[in-house]
Coordinates of C-alpha atoms in Angstrom, one line a residue:
M469 CA 91.1 -60.3 92.4
A470 CA 87.8 -58.5 92.7
P471 CA 85.9 -57.8 89.4
V472 CA 85.8 -54.3 88.1
V473 CA 82.5 -52.7 89.0
A474 CA 81.1 -49.7 87.0
E475 CA 79.3 -46.9 88.7
P476 CA 75.5 -47.1 88.0
E477 CA 74.0 -44.7 85.5
E478 CA 71.8 -41.9 86.9
A479 CA 68.6 -43.7 85.8
Q480 CA 69.8 -46.9 87.5
Y481 CA 70.1 -45.1 90.8
Y482 CA 66.5 -43.8 90.4
A483 CA 65.2 -47.2 89.5
F484 CA 66.8 -48.7 92.6
L485 CA 65.6 -45.9 94.8
S486 CA 62.0 -46.3 93.6
A487 CA 62.0 -50.1 93.8
D488 CA 64.2 -51.0 96.8
L489 CA 64.4 -47.9 99.0
P490 CA 66.4 -48.8 102.1
D491 CA 64.7 -48.2 105.5
D492 CA 67.8 -46.7 106.9
R493 CA 67.8 -42.8 106.6
D494 CA 71.6 -42.7 106.3
Q495 CA 71.6 -45.2 103.5
Q496 CA 68.8 -43.3 101.7
F497 CA 70.8 -40.1 102.0
H498 CA 74.0 -41.7 100.7
L499 CA 72.2 -43.3 97.7
R500 CA 70.4 -40.1 96.9
M501 CA 73.7 -38.1 97.1
L502 CA 75.3 -40.6 94.7
A503 CA 72.4 -40.1 92.3
F504 CA 72.7 -36.3 92.6
Q505 CA 76.5 -36.5 92.0
R506 CA 76.0 -38.8 89.0
R507 CA 73.5 -36.3 87.5
N508 CA 76.0 -33.5 88.0
D509 CA 78.6 -35.4 86.1
S510 CA 76.7 -34.8 82.9
F511 CA 76.9 -31.0 83.4
R512 CA 80.6 -30.8 84.2
S513 CA 82.6 -28.9 81.6
D514 CA 85.9 -27.1 81.2
L515 CA 84.2 -23.9 82.3
T516 CA 85.1 -22.7 85.8
I517 CA 82.9 -21.3 88.5
D518 CA 84.3 -17.9 87.6
D519 CA 83.1 -18.2 84.0
P520 CA 79.5 -19.4 84.5
K521 CA 77.3 -19.8 81.4
P522 CA 74.0 -21.8 81.0
D523 CA 74.5 -25.3 79.7
P524 CA 74.8 -25.0 75.9
V525 CA 72.6 -28.0 75.3
T526 CA 69.8 -27.6 77.9
G527 CA 70.0 -23.8 78.6
E528 CA 68.6 -23.9 82.1
A529 CA 69.6 -27.0 84.1
I530 CA 66.6 -26.8 86.5
L531 CA 65.9 -30.3 87.7
S532 CA 62.8 -32.1 86.5
G533 CA 61.3 -35.6 86.9
D534 CA 63.3 -38.1 88.8
A535 CA 66.2 -35.7 89.4
H536 CA 63.8 -33.1 91.0
A537 CA 62.1 -35.7 93.1
N538 CA 65.5 -37.1 94.3
V539 CA 66.8 -33.7 95.3
S540 CA 63.6 -32.8 97.1
S541 CA 63.8 -36.1 98.9
L542 CA 67.4 -35.5 99.8
L543 CA 66.5 -32.1 101.3
G544 CA 63.7 -33.9 103.3
L545 CA 66.3 -36.3 104.8
M546 CA 68.5 -33.4 106.0
D547 CA 68.3 -31.9 109.5
P548 CA 67.7 -28.2 108.8
N549 CA 69.5 -27.3 112.0
D550 CA 72.7 -29.1 111.1
S551 CA 75.2 -26.4 110.3
Q552 CA 77.5 -28.9 108.6
L553 CA 74.8 -29.5 106.0
L554 CA 74.0 -25.8 105.4
F555 CA 76.3 -25.6 102.3
L556 CA 74.9 -28.8 100.8
S557 CA 71.3 -27.5 101.5
A558 CA 72.1 -24.3 99.7
E559 CA 73.5 -26.2 96.7
L560 CA 70.5 -28.4 96.5
H561 CA 68.1 -25.4 96.5
R562 CA 70.2 -23.9 93.7
A563 CA 69.9 -27.1 91.7
L564 CA 66.1 -26.9 92.1
G565 CA 66.1 -23.4 90.9
E566 CA 65.2 -22.0 94.3
F567 CA 67.7 -19.2 93.9
D568 CA 66.6 -16.8 96.6
I569 CA 66.7 -19.6 99.3
A570 CA 70.1 -20.8 97.9
R571 CA 71.6 -17.3 97.9
D572 CA 70.5 -16.7 101.5
L573 CA 71.9 -20.0 102.7
F574 CA 75.2 -19.5 100.8
Q575 CA 75.5 -16.1 102.4
R576 CA 75.1 -17.7 105.8
T577 CA 77.9 -20.2 105.0
T578 CA 80.4 -17.4 104.2
A579 CA 81.0 -17.1 108.0
L580 CA 82.6 -20.6 107.8
P581 CA 86.3 -20.0 106.9
D582 CA 86.7 -23.2 104.9
L583 CA 83.7 -22.5 102.8
K584 CA 83.8 -18.7 102.5
V585 CA 85.3 -18.5 98.9
W586 CA 83.0 -21.2 97.5
A587 CA 79.9 -20.0 99.2
S588 CA 80.5 -16.5 97.9
K589 CA 81.0 -17.8 94.3
L590 CA 77.9 -20.0 94.5
A591 CA 75.8 -17.2 96.0
T592 CA 76.8 -15.2 92.9
L593 CA 75.6 -18.1 90.6
S594 CA 72.3 -18.0 92.6
E595 CA 71.9 -14.3 92.1
K596 CA 72.5 -14.9 88.3
Q597 CA 69.9 -17.7 88.5
I598 CA 72.4 -20.3 87.1
A599 CA 71.5 -23.8 88.3
T600 CA 74.1 -25.7 86.3
V601 CA 76.9 -27.4 88.1
R602 CA 80.3 -26.5 86.8
K603 CA 83.8 -27.8 87.3
L604 CA 85.1 -26.2 90.5
T605 CA 88.8 -25.4 89.8

């Protein structure tokens, strides 16, 4: 009978990461990914990736403050030669508003059969300079 545990809010992740940053790179990566995913939750909507529009509240969803620092740190923890992280790297660059880098990385991932469709769609969002995260259905 374990107690119900609620997922931390985005700000709680950042507070923990700034106060008690674990020494282990894998743990840092995991926590930073959870914070990034938690941030993305606030941008999800009923729109699909095939019907992208800027977020109606914020317009551009370029990251700033703690979210920007988190994604930048996340990129710094990644091995740039790890082909398995290429798609994630592209998505993180898109979230930072680095659309040219993101588009180029997404185009490189279209060679991977499992990611071809999503990489192509996200490359299109990068070309349109849309950084918001949408429901991928």
